[in-house]
Coordinates of C-alpha atoms and ligand atoms in Angstrom, one line a residue:
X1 CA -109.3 -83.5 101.1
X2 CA -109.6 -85.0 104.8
X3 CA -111.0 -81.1 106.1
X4 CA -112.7 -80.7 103.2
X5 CA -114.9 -83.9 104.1
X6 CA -114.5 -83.1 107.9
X7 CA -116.3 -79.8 106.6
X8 CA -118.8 -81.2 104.8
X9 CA -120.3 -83.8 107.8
X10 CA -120.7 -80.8 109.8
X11 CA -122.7 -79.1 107.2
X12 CA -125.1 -81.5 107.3
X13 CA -127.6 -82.3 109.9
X14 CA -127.9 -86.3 108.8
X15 CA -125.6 -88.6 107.0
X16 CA -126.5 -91.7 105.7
X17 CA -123.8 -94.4 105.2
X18 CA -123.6 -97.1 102.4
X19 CA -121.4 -100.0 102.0
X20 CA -121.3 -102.8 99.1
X21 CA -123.4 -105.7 99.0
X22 CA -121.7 -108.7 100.3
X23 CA -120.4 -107.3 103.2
X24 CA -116.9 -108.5 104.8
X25 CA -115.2 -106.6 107.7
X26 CA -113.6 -103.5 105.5
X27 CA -117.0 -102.5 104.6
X28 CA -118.8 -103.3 108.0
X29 CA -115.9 -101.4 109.8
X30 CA -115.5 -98.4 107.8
X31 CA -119.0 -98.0 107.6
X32 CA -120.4 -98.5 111.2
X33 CA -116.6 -97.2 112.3
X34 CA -117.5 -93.4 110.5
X35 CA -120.6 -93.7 112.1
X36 CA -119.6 -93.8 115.3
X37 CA -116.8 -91.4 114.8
X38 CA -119.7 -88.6 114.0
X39 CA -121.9 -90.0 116.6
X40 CA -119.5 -89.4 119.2
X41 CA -118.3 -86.2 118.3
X42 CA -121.6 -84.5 116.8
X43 CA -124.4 -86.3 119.2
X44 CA -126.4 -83.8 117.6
X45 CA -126.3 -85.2 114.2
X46 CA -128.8 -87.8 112.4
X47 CA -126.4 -90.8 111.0
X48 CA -127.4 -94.1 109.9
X49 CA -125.8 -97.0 108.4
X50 CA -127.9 -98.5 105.3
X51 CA -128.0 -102.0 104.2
X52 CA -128.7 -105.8 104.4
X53 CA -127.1 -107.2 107.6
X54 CA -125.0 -109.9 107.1
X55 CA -125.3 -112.0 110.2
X56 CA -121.7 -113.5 109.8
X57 CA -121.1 -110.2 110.9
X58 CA -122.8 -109.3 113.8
X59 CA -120.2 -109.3 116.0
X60 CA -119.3 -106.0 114.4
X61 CA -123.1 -104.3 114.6
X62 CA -126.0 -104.0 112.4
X63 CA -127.3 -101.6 109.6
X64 CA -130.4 -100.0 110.7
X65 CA -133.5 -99.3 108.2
X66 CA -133.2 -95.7 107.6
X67 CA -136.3 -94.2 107.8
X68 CA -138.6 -93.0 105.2
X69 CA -137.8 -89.2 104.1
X70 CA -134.5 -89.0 105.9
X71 CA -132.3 -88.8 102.5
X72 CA -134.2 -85.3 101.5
X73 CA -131.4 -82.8 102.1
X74 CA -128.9 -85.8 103.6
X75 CA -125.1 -86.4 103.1
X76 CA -125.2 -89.8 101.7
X77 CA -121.6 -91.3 102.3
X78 CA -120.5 -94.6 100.6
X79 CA -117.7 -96.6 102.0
X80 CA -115.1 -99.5 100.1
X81 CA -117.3 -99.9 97.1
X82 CA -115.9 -99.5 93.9
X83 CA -118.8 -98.9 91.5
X84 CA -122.8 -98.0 92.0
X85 CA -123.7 -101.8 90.8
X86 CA -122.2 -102.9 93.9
X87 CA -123.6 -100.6 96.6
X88 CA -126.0 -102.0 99.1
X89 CA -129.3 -100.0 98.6
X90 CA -130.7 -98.4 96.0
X91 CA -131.6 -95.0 97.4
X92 CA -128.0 -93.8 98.2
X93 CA -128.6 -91.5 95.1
X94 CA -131.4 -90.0 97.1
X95 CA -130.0 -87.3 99.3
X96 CA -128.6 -83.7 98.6
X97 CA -124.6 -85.1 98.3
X98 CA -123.1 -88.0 97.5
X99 CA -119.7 -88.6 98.6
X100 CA -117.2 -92.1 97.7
X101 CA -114.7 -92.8 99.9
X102 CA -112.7 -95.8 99.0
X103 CA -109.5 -97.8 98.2
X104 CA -110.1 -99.7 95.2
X105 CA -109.1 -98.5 91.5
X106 CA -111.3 -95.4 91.1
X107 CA -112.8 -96.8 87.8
X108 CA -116.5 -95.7 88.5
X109 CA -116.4 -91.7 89.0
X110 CA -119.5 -92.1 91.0
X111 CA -120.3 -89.3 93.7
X112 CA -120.1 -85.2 94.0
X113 CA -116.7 -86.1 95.7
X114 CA -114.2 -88.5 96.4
X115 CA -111.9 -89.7 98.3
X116 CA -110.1 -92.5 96.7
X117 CA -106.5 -93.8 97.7
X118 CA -106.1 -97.5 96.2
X119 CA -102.5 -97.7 97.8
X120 CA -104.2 -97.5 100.9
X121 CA -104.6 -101.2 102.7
X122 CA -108.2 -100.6 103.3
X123 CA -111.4 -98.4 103.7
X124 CA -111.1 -98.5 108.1
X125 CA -107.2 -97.4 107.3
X126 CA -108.5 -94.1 105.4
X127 CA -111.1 -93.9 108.3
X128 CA -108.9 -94.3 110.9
X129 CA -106.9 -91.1 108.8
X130 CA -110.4 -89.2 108.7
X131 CA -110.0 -89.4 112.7
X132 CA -106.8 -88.2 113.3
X133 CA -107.3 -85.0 110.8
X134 CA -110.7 -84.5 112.8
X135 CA -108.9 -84.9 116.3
X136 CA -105.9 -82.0 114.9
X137 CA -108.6 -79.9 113.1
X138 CA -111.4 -80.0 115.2
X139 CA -110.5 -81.9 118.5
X140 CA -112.1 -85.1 117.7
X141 CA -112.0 -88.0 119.9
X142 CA -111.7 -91.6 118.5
X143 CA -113.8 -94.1 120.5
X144 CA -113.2 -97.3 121.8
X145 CA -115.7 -99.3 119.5
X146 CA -114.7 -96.9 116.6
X147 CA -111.0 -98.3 117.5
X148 CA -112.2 -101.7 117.4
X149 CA -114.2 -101.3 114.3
X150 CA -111.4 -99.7 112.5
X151 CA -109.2 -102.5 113.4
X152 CA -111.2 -105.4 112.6
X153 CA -111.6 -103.6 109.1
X154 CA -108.0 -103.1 108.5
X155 CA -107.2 -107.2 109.8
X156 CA -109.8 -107.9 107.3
X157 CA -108.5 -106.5 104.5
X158 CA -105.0 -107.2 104.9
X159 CA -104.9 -110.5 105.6
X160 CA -104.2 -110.0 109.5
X161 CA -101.5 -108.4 108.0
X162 CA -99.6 -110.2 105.9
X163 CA -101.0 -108.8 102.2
X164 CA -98.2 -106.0 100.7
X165 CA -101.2 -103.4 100.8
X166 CA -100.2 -103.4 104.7
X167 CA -97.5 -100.1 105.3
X168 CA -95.5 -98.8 107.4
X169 CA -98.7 -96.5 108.4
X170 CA -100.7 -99.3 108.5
X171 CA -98.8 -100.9 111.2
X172 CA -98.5 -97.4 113.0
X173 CA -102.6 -97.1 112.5
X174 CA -102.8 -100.1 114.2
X175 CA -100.4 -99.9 116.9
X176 CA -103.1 -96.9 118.0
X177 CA -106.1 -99.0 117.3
X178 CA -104.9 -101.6 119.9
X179 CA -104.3 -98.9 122.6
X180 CA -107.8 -98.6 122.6
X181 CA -109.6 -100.6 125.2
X182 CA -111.3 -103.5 123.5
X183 CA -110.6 -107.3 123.4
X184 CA -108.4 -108.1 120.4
X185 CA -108.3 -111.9 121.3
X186 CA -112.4 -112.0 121.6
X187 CA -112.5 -110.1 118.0
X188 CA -109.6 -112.3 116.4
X189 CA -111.9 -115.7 117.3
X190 CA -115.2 -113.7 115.9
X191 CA -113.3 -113.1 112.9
X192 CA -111.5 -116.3 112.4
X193 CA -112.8 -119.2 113.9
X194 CA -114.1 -122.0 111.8
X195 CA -116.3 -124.7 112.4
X196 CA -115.1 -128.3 112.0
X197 CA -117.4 -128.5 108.8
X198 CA -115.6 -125.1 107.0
X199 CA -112.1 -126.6 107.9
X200 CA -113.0 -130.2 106.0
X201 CA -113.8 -128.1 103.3
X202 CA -110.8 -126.7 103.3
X203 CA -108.9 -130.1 103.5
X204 CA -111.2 -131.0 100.4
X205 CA -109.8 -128.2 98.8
X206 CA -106.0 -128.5 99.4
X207 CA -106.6 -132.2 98.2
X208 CA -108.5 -131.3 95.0
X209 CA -107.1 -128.2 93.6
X210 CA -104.9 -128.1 90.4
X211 CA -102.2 -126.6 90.4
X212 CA -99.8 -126.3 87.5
X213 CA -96.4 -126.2 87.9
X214 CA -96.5 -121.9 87.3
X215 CA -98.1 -121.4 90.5
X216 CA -101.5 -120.7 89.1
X217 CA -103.7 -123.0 90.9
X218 CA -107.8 -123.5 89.9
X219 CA -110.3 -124.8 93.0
X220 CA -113.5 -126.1 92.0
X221 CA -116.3 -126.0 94.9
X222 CA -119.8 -127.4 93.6
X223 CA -123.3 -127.3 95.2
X224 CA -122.6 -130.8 95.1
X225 CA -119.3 -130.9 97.4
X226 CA -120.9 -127.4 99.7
X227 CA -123.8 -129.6 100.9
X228 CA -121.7 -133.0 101.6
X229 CA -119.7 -130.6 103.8
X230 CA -122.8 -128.3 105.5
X231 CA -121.6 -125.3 104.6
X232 CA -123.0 -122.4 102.6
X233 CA -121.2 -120.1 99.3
X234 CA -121.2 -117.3 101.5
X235 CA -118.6 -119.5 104.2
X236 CA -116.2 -120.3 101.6
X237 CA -115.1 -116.4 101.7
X238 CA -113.4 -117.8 105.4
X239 CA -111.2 -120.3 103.0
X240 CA -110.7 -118.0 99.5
X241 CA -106.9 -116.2 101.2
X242 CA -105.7 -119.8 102.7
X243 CA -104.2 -121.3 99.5
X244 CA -101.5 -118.8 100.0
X245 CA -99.2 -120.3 102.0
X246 CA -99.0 -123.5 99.5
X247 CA -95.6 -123.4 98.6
X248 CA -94.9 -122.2 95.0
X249 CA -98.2 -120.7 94.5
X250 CA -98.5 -117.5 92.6
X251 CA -102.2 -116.8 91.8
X252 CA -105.5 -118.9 92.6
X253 CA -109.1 -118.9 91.6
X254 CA -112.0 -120.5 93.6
X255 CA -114.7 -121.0 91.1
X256 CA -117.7 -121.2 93.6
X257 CA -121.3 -122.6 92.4
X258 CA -124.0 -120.4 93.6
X259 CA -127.9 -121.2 92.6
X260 CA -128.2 -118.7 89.8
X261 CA -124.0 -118.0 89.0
X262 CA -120.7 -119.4 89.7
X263 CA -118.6 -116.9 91.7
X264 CA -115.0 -116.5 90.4
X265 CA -112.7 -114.9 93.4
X266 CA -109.4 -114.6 92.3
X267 CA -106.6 -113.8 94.5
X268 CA -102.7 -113.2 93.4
X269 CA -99.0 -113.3 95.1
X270 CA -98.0 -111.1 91.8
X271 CA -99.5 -111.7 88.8
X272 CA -102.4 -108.6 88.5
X273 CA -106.1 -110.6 88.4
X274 CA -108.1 -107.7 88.5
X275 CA -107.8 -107.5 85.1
X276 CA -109.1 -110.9 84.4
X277 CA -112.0 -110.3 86.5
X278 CA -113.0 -107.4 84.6
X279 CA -112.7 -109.5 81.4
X280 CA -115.4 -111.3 83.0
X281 CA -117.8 -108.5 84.1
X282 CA -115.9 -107.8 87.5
X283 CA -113.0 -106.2 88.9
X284 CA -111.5 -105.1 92.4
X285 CA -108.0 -105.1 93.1
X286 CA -104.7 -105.6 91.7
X287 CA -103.9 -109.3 93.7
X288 CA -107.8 -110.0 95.1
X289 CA -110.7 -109.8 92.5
X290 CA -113.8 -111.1 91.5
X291 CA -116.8 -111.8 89.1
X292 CA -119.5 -113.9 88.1
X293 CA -119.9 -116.5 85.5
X294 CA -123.1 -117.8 83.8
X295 CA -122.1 -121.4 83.9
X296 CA -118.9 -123.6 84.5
X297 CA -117.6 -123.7 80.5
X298 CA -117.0 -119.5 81.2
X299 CA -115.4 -120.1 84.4
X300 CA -113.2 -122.6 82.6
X301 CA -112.2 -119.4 80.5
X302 CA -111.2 -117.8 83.5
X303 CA -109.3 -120.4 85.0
X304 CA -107.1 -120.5 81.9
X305 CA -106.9 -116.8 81.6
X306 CA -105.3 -116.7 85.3
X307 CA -102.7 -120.0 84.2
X308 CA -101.8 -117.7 81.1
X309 CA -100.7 -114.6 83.1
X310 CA -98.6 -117.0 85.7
X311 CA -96.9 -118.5 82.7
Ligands
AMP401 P1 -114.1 -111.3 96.9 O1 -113.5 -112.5 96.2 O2 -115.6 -111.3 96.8 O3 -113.6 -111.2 98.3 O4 -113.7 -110.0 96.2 C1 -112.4 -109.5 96.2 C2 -112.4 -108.1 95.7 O5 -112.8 -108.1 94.3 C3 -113.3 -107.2 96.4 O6 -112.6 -106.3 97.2 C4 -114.1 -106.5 95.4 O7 -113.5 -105.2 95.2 C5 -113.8 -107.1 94.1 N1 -115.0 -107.8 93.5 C6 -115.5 -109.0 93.8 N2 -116.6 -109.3 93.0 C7 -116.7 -108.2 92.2 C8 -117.6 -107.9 91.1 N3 -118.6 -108.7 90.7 N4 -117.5 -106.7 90.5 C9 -116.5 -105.8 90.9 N5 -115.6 -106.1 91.8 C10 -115.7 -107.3 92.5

């Protein structure tokens, strides 16, 4: 599969790379980290990343506006996203191929081909895979900011590697990243510090959240509370992995009010919440999913679908 995709980017003369909306580092590094990869070893080639830039994220790069006309006769490439509702821009259907490459359930067939491994601990792991096939089959070299952009996706997406999803490979992957020359410590603090505001909040929620004595555990985080503390929906994704070093804790969901929806994130020590999620017009993985309710008496529904499983 690996040289069959190594042999389709060199088909092409430009390749346009999606990621989902809603960015986090697994989709900024897999994305911009594949671009760079085929930048730096076929200068020749056209390759753009497409999508909204999510300024949280900057210290990783920026998508760029691709320009009008460049999808005719493209390779469009789409990176960690699951299904088409959740790709960032509409016109990734747009160009000659579409190719999915991603490690969530492969429940939406989308694309001409895919790559799909949901074992694997994230989309940069796979990419960080692509890199070493290319470097065997076609002498590929793995840059510097690739390296750095693989890593921060795979840190992302496993937790800084404490989630199961990490492997034995995954540790190996990133034993190579860090040989790289870049500065893990600089990257660590883009990725992880919090303002004082985000880490009240996050007092607020050890203090307020229910938990019932099977581990599942509901937080509650209104418009109300968000603007007493300053901070915004989006910065509560810095605070949705930290209930999981609460002693006895098997599953959690952060109900989070946003104007139009309240955002159910679910994330699991065991018990499989992916299939709550999708009960409630979501999905993602087995132990970190998420949806949207209409209104809080739905999300209530949620909260005592996840107590059920932990019973
Ligand atoms: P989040 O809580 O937003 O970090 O999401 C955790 C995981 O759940 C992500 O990796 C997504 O794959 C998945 N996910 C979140 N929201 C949705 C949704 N509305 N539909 C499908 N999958 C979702």
């Amino acid at each position: 599969m690996k040289r069959q995709i190594i042999d389709k980017l060199e088909q092409y003369e430009t390749i346009i790379i999606h990621r989902h909306v809603r960015p986090d580092p697994d989709a900024y590094g897999s994305q911009l980290g594949l671009k760079e990869l085929i930048r730096a070893n076929y200068p020749e080639k056209r390759v753009f990343a497409a999508g909204t830039h999510d300024p949280s994220l900057g210290y990783l790069g920026r998508p760029e506006l691709v320009p009008g006309g460049a999808y005719e006769g493209a390779l469009v490439i789409v990176t960690d996203t699951a299904n088409t509702e959740r790709i960032d821009g509409c016109r990734y259907r747009e160009g000659a191929e579409l190719l999915k490459i991603d490690h969530h359930p492969d429940e939406d067939r989308y694309g001409d081909m895919r790559w799909v491994l949901p074992a694997m601990s994230s989309t940069s792991e796979m990419i960080y895979d692509l890199a070493r096939e290319g470097a065997a089959y076609r002498g590929w070299t793995l840059t510097d900011v690739a390296a750095r952009l693989l890593f921060a996706g795979i840190v992302g997406d496993t937790g800084r590697f404490v989630y199961p999803s990490a492997s034995p490979d995954t540790f190996r992957a990133a034993a190579d990243l860090i040989s790289h020359d870049f500065d893990r410590t600089a990257l660590y603090d883009s990725m992880f510090e919090m303002d004082a505001a985000l880490l009240k909040l996050n007092g607020y929620i050890y203090q307020n959240m229910e938990m019932d004595e099977n581990g599942a555990a509901v937080i509650r985080i209104t418009s109300e509370t968000m603007e007493r503390f300053g901070v915004t929906p989006e910065d509560t994704a810095k605070l949705v992995g930290a209930p999981g070093i609460v002693k006895g804790i098997k599953a959690w969901l952060f109900k989070v009010e946003e104007p139009d929806q309240i955002r159910l994130r679910f994330r699991s020590k065991g018990p499989v919440v992916n299939t709550i999620a999708k009960r409630f017009g979501g999905g993602g993985h087995a132990l970190a999913a998420g949806a949207s309710a209409k209104d809080w008496a739905t999300a209530e529904e949620a909260a005592q679908a996840l107590r059920e499983i932990c019973r």
